């Protein structure tokens, strides 16, 4: 009898381990193949459920299109249309869905729900964003930078300006894994989770990445090769809007701040952007912005992830 292959989840970007760089390289091959009209049906006959507790434009579209490209079927499910929304447990939902599908993509409010689904599902669970991490986003972001920097991370410096949030957490860990220096500026009260920072520091010792943390945007951006920001108010934090806008005043990525980075430094945002708050129109629409490449690369990066985990 052949032993059953252990299922593999992607809850944190660290779950990709040493496969992170090969996945990024594979995303590049998939992107080139799609441009040439090459059809890869590596997931033919597979079904993947996609549970979204929060809205999504990029993640939902890129997973649906990516699964179709790979020959698989995507089922979009909103908890309000599922028994999950009427009190069926996550564990029971996981056990039932596992009898039908080959993988579950899950966008959750709470990381503990993400972990609960993964615990009870016998098929791979892929985190499509929760309150702790957004791993698929950061795989695409690292792919986008590798396209610009010809696959070389070391010797480059990325700056993060804004909230110590889910995207920031995956970025800290991802940079530590690939050996990319990351200078972060977050205001007091909005720093990244110390457990993520210490996990990243351990990974950075191995990769050689430098991880520095500041409270002044200028300190992080000075000499940077790329500057990354995200919304000040993440989904689920709407009640904190006023307090957050006050705390993040001074953390706007605008022409003045960008002038402190290296000439021609790249500008990144995972989107959706709140123009006029965390980033100005001239910067996000300017020649240094790579935000549309980041968005497109979600498709190629997720196809590479799906082939690895669900294939
Ligand atoms: N960046 C991102 O995940 O966008 P969506 O919320 O539109 O999926
Ligand atoms: N930090 C943002 C990312 C959106 C893709 C949020 O969680 O809403």
Coordinates of C-alpha atoms and ligand atoms in Angstrom, one line a residue:
X1 CA 0.0 0.0 0.0
X2 CA 1.3 3.5 -0.9
X3 CA 1.4 5.8 2.1
X4 CA -1.1 8.8 1.9
X5 CA 0.7 12.1 1.2
X6 CA 0.6 14.4 4.3
X7 CA -1.6 17.4 3.5
X8 CA 0.1 20.7 3.6
X9 CA -1.5 24.0 4.7
X10 CA -0.4 27.6 4.1
X11 CA -1.5 29.6 7.2
X12 CA 1.8 31.5 7.6
X13 CA 4.3 32.3 4.8
X14 CA 6.8 30.4 6.9
X15 CA 4.8 27.2 6.1
X16 CA 6.4 27.4 2.7
X17 CA 9.9 26.9 4.2
X18 CA 12.6 26.2 1.7
X19 CA 9.9 26.0 -1.1
X20 CA 9.4 29.7 -1.0
X21 CA 12.1 30.6 -3.5
X22 CA 11.3 27.7 -5.9
X23 CA 7.6 28.8 -5.8
X24 CA 8.7 32.4 -6.7
X25 CA 10.8 31.1 -9.6
X26 CA 7.9 28.8 -10.7
X27 CA 5.6 31.8 -10.7
X28 CA 7.9 33.5 -13.2
X29 CA 7.7 30.4 -15.5
X30 CA 3.9 30.3 -15.2
X31 CA 3.7 34.0 -16.0
X32 CA 5.8 33.5 -19.2
X33 CA 3.7 30.5 -20.2
X34 CA 0.4 32.4 -19.8
X35 CA 1.8 35.2 -21.9
X36 CA 2.5 32.6 -24.6
X37 CA -1.0 31.1 -24.3
X38 CA 0.4 27.9 -22.9
X39 CA -2.3 25.9 -21.0
X40 CA -1.1 24.0 -17.9
X41 CA -3.8 21.7 -16.7
X42 CA -1.9 20.5 -13.6
X43 CA -5.0 20.5 -11.4
X44 CA -7.4 19.0 -13.9
X45 CA -10.4 17.5 -12.2
X46 CA -9.7 19.1 -8.8
X47 CA -12.2 21.2 -6.9
X48 CA -11.2 24.0 -4.5
X49 CA -13.6 25.7 -2.1
X50 CA -13.1 29.4 -1.4
X51 CA -14.6 30.7 1.9
X52 CA -14.5 34.5 2.1
X53 CA -15.7 36.1 5.4
X54 CA -14.6 39.5 4.1
X55 CA -14.8 41.3 0.7
X56 CA -12.1 40.8 -1.9
X57 CA -11.3 41.9 -5.4
X58 CA -7.8 40.7 -6.2
X59 CA -7.6 37.5 -4.0
X60 CA -10.9 36.1 -5.2
X61 CA -10.4 36.9 -8.8
X62 CA -6.8 35.7 -9.0
X63 CA -7.7 32.4 -7.2
X64 CA -10.7 31.8 -9.5
X65 CA -8.9 32.6 -12.7
X66 CA -5.8 30.7 -11.5
X67 CA -7.8 27.6 -10.7
X68 CA -9.5 27.8 -14.1
X69 CA -6.1 28.2 -15.8
X70 CA -4.9 25.0 -14.1
X71 CA -8.0 23.0 -15.1
X72 CA -9.6 23.1 -11.6
X73 CA -13.0 24.2 -10.5
X74 CA -13.4 27.0 -7.9
X75 CA -16.4 27.2 -5.6
X76 CA -16.9 30.7 -4.0
X77 CA -18.7 30.5 -0.7
X78 CA -19.8 33.2 1.6
X79 CA -20.5 32.3 5.2
X80 CA -23.7 34.1 5.1
X81 CA -25.0 31.6 2.5
X82 CA -23.5 28.6 4.4
X83 CA -24.6 26.9 7.5
X84 CA -21.4 28.2 9.0
X85 CA -23.2 31.6 9.2
X86 CA -26.0 29.9 11.2
X87 CA -23.7 28.3 13.8
X88 CA -22.4 25.1 12.2
X89 CA -19.0 24.7 13.6
X90 CA -15.8 25.4 11.7
X91 CA -14.7 21.8 12.5
X92 CA -17.8 20.2 11.1
X93 CA -17.6 22.5 8.0
X94 CA -14.0 21.4 7.5
X95 CA -14.8 17.7 7.8
X96 CA -17.7 17.9 5.4
X97 CA -15.9 20.1 2.7
X98 CA -12.9 17.7 2.9
X99 CA -15.2 15.0 1.6
X100 CA -16.0 17.1 -1.6
X101 CA -13.0 19.2 -2.4
X102 CA -9.2 19.0 -2.8
X103 CA -8.3 22.2 -1.1
X104 CA -9.9 25.1 0.8
X105 CA -8.9 28.8 0.4
X106 CA -10.1 30.8 3.4
X107 CA -10.2 34.5 4.1
X108 CA -11.1 34.8 7.8
X109 CA -11.5 37.6 10.4
X110 CA -9.6 35.6 13.0
X111 CA -6.4 33.6 12.7
X112 CA -7.6 31.1 15.2
X113 CA -10.5 30.2 12.9
X114 CA -8.0 29.7 10.1
X115 CA -6.1 27.3 12.3
X116 CA -9.2 25.6 13.4
X117 CA -10.3 25.0 9.8
X118 CA -6.9 23.6 8.9
X119 CA -6.9 21.4 12.0
X120 CA -10.0 19.6 11.0
X121 CA -9.7 19.6 7.2
X122 CA -8.0 16.6 5.6
X123 CA -7.3 18.8 2.5
X124 CA -4.8 21.7 2.3
X125 CA -6.1 25.0 3.7
X126 CA -4.7 28.2 2.1
X127 CA -4.8 31.5 4.1
X128 CA -6.3 34.2 1.8
X129 CA -5.8 36.8 4.6
X130 CA -6.7 36.9 8.2
X131 CA -5.9 39.3 11.1
X132 CA -2.4 37.8 11.5
X133 CA -1.0 37.2 8.0
X134 CA -1.6 37.6 4.2
X135 CA 1.0 35.1 2.9
X136 CA -0.3 34.8 -0.7
X137 CA 0.1 38.6 -1.0
X138 CA 3.7 38.6 0.1
X139 CA 4.7 35.6 -2.1
X140 CA 3.4 37.8 -5.1
X141 CA 5.2 40.9 -3.7
X142 CA 8.5 39.0 -3.4
X143 CA 8.0 37.7 -6.9
X144 CA 7.4 41.2 -8.2
X145 CA 10.6 42.5 -6.6
X146 CA 12.6 39.5 -7.9
X147 CA 11.4 40.5 -11.5
X148 CA 12.7 44.0 -10.9
X149 CA 15.9 42.9 -9.2
X150 CA 16.7 39.9 -11.5
X151 CA 16.1 37.4 -8.7
X152 CA 18.5 39.1 -6.3
X153 CA 17.2 40.2 -2.8
X154 CA 20.4 40.6 -0.9
X155 CA 22.0 44.1 -1.2
X156 CA 18.5 45.6 -1.6
X157 CA 16.6 47.5 1.0
X158 CA 12.8 47.6 1.4
X159 CA 11.0 50.1 3.6
X160 CA 7.6 49.5 5.2
X161 CA 5.6 52.6 6.3
X162 CA 2.4 52.3 8.2
X163 CA 0.5 49.7 10.2
X164 CA 2.1 46.7 11.8
X165 CA -0.6 44.6 10.3
X166 CA -1.3 41.2 8.6
X167 CA 0.6 42.2 5.4
X168 CA 3.4 43.6 7.4
X169 CA 3.7 40.4 9.4
X170 CA 4.0 38.2 6.3
X171 CA 6.4 40.7 4.8
X172 CA 8.7 40.7 7.9
X173 CA 8.8 36.9 7.8
X174 CA 9.1 36.7 4.0
X175 CA 12.0 39.1 3.9
X176 CA 13.7 37.2 6.7
X177 CA 13.3 34.0 4.7
X178 CA 14.7 35.3 1.4
X179 CA 17.4 37.5 2.9
X180 CA 16.0 40.9 2.0
X181 CA 16.7 43.9 4.3
X182 CA 13.5 45.4 5.7
X183 CA 13.3 48.7 7.5
X184 CA 9.9 49.2 9.1
X185 CA 8.3 52.4 10.5
X186 CA 5.1 52.0 12.5
X187 CA 3.6 54.4 15.0
X188 CA 3.5 53.7 18.7
X189 CA 0.5 51.4 19.5
X190 CA 0.6 49.9 16.0
X191 CA 3.8 48.0 16.0
X192 CA 4.0 44.4 14.6
X193 CA 3.3 41.5 16.9
X194 CA 6.5 40.8 18.9
X195 CA 6.1 37.0 18.4
X196 CA 6.3 37.5 14.6
X197 CA 9.3 39.8 15.0
X198 CA 11.2 37.4 17.1
X199 CA 10.4 34.5 14.8
X200 CA 11.6 36.6 11.9
X201 CA 14.8 37.6 13.7
X202 CA 15.6 33.9 14.1
X203 CA 15.0 33.3 10.3
X204 CA 17.1 36.4 9.5
X205 CA 20.1 35.1 11.3
X206 CA 20.2 32.3 8.8
X207 CA 19.4 34.3 5.6
X208 CA 21.5 37.4 6.6
X209 CA 18.5 39.8 6.3
X210 CA 18.6 42.9 8.3
X211 CA 15.4 43.8 10.1
X212 CA 15.2 47.3 11.6
X213 CA 12.2 48.8 13.4
X214 CA 11.6 52.6 13.7
X215 CA 8.8 54.9 14.7
X216 CA 9.9 57.6 12.2
X217 CA 9.0 57.0 8.5
X218 CA 12.0 59.0 7.3
X219 CA 14.4 56.7 9.2
X220 CA 13.0 53.6 7.4
X221 CA 12.8 55.2 3.9
X222 CA 16.2 56.8 3.8
X223 CA 18.2 55.0 1.1
X224 CA 15.5 52.4 0.4
X225 CA 15.3 50.6 -3.0
X226 CA 11.5 50.2 -2.5
X227 CA 8.8 51.7 -0.3
X228 CA 5.7 49.6 0.7
X229 CA 2.6 50.9 2.4
X230 CA -0.9 49.5 3.2
X231 CA -4.2 50.9 4.5
X232 CA -4.3 52.4 8.0
X233 CA -7.6 50.8 8.7
X234 CA -7.8 47.1 7.8
X235 CA -11.1 45.2 7.2
X236 CA -12.7 44.7 10.6
X237 CA -11.1 47.7 12.2
X238 CA -13.6 50.3 10.9
X239 CA -14.6 51.4 14.4
X240 CA -11.0 52.6 14.9
X241 CA -11.0 54.8 11.9
X242 CA -10.8 58.2 13.6
X243 CA -8.1 57.1 16.2
X244 CA -6.1 55.4 13.4
X245 CA -6.1 58.4 11.1
X246 CA -4.8 60.5 13.9
X247 CA -2.1 58.0 14.9
X248 CA -0.9 57.6 11.2
X249 CA -0.8 61.3 10.4
X250 CA 2.8 61.7 9.2
X251 CA 3.0 58.2 7.8
X252 CA 1.7 59.1 4.4
X253 CA 3.8 58.0 1.4
X254 CA 4.0 61.2 -0.6
X255 CA 6.6 62.8 -2.9
X256 CA 8.4 64.4 0.1
X257 CA 8.9 61.1 1.9
X258 CA 9.7 59.2 -1.3
X259 CA 12.5 61.8 -2.1
X260 CA 14.4 60.3 0.9
X261 CA 14.6 56.9 -0.8
X262 CA 17.1 56.0 -3.5
X263 CA 16.4 57.8 -6.8
X264 CA 13.8 55.8 -8.8
X265 CA 12.9 53.7 -5.7
X266 CA 10.0 51.4 -6.3
X267 CA 6.6 52.1 -4.7
X268 CA 4.4 49.2 -3.5
X269 CA 0.9 48.8 -2.1
X270 CA -1.1 45.6 -1.8
X271 CA -4.3 47.5 -2.6
X272 CA -7.1 48.5 -2.2
X273 CA -5.5 52.0 -1.6
X274 CA -7.1 54.9 0.3
X275 CA -5.8 57.6 -1.9
X276 CA -5.0 60.8 0.0
X277 CA -4.5 58.9 3.2
X278 CA -1.6 56.4 3.3
X279 CA -0.5 57.3 -0.2
X280 CA -1.0 60.2 -2.6
X281 CA -2.3 60.0 -6.2
X282 CA 1.0 61.3 -7.7
X283 CA 3.0 58.6 -6.0
X284 CA 0.7 55.6 -6.6
X285 CA 0.1 56.7 -10.2
X286 CA 3.7 57.9 -10.7
X287 CA 6.5 56.2 -12.7
X288 CA 8.0 54.5 -9.7
X289 CA 4.8 52.6 -8.8
X290 CA 4.7 48.9 -9.3
X291 CA 1.3 48.3 -7.7
X292 CA -0.4 46.9 -10.8
X293 CA 2.4 44.4 -11.3
X294 CA 1.9 43.4 -7.7
X295 CA -1.8 42.9 -8.3
X296 CA -1.3 40.9 -11.5
X297 CA 1.4 38.7 -9.9
X298 CA -1.1 37.5 -7.3
X299 CA -2.4 35.3 -10.2
X300 CA 1.0 33.7 -11.1
X301 CA 2.2 33.3 -7.5
X302 CA -1.0 31.6 -6.4
X303 CA -0.9 29.2 -9.3
X304 CA 2.6 28.2 -8.2
X305 CA 1.3 27.8 -4.6
X306 CA -1.7 25.8 -5.8
X307 CA 0.4 23.4 -7.9
X308 CA 2.7 22.8 -4.9
X309 CA 0.0 22.3 -2.2
X310 CA -3.0 21.0 -4.1
X311 CA -1.3 19.4 -7.1
Ligands
LIG1 N1 -4.6 42.8 -1.8 C1 -5.7 42.0 -1.6 O1 -5.7 41.0 -1.0 O2 -6.8 42.6 -2.2 P1 -8.3 42.1 -2.1 O3 -8.8 42.4 -0.7 O4 -9.1 42.8 -3.1 O5 -8.4 40.6 -2.3
LIG2 N1 -4.4 45.1 5.7 C1 -5.5 45.0 4.7 C2 -5.1 44.3 3.5 C3 -6.1 44.2 2.5 C4 -5.7 43.4 1.3 C5 -6.7 44.4 5.4 O1 -6.6 43.5 6.2 O2 -7.8 44.9 5.2

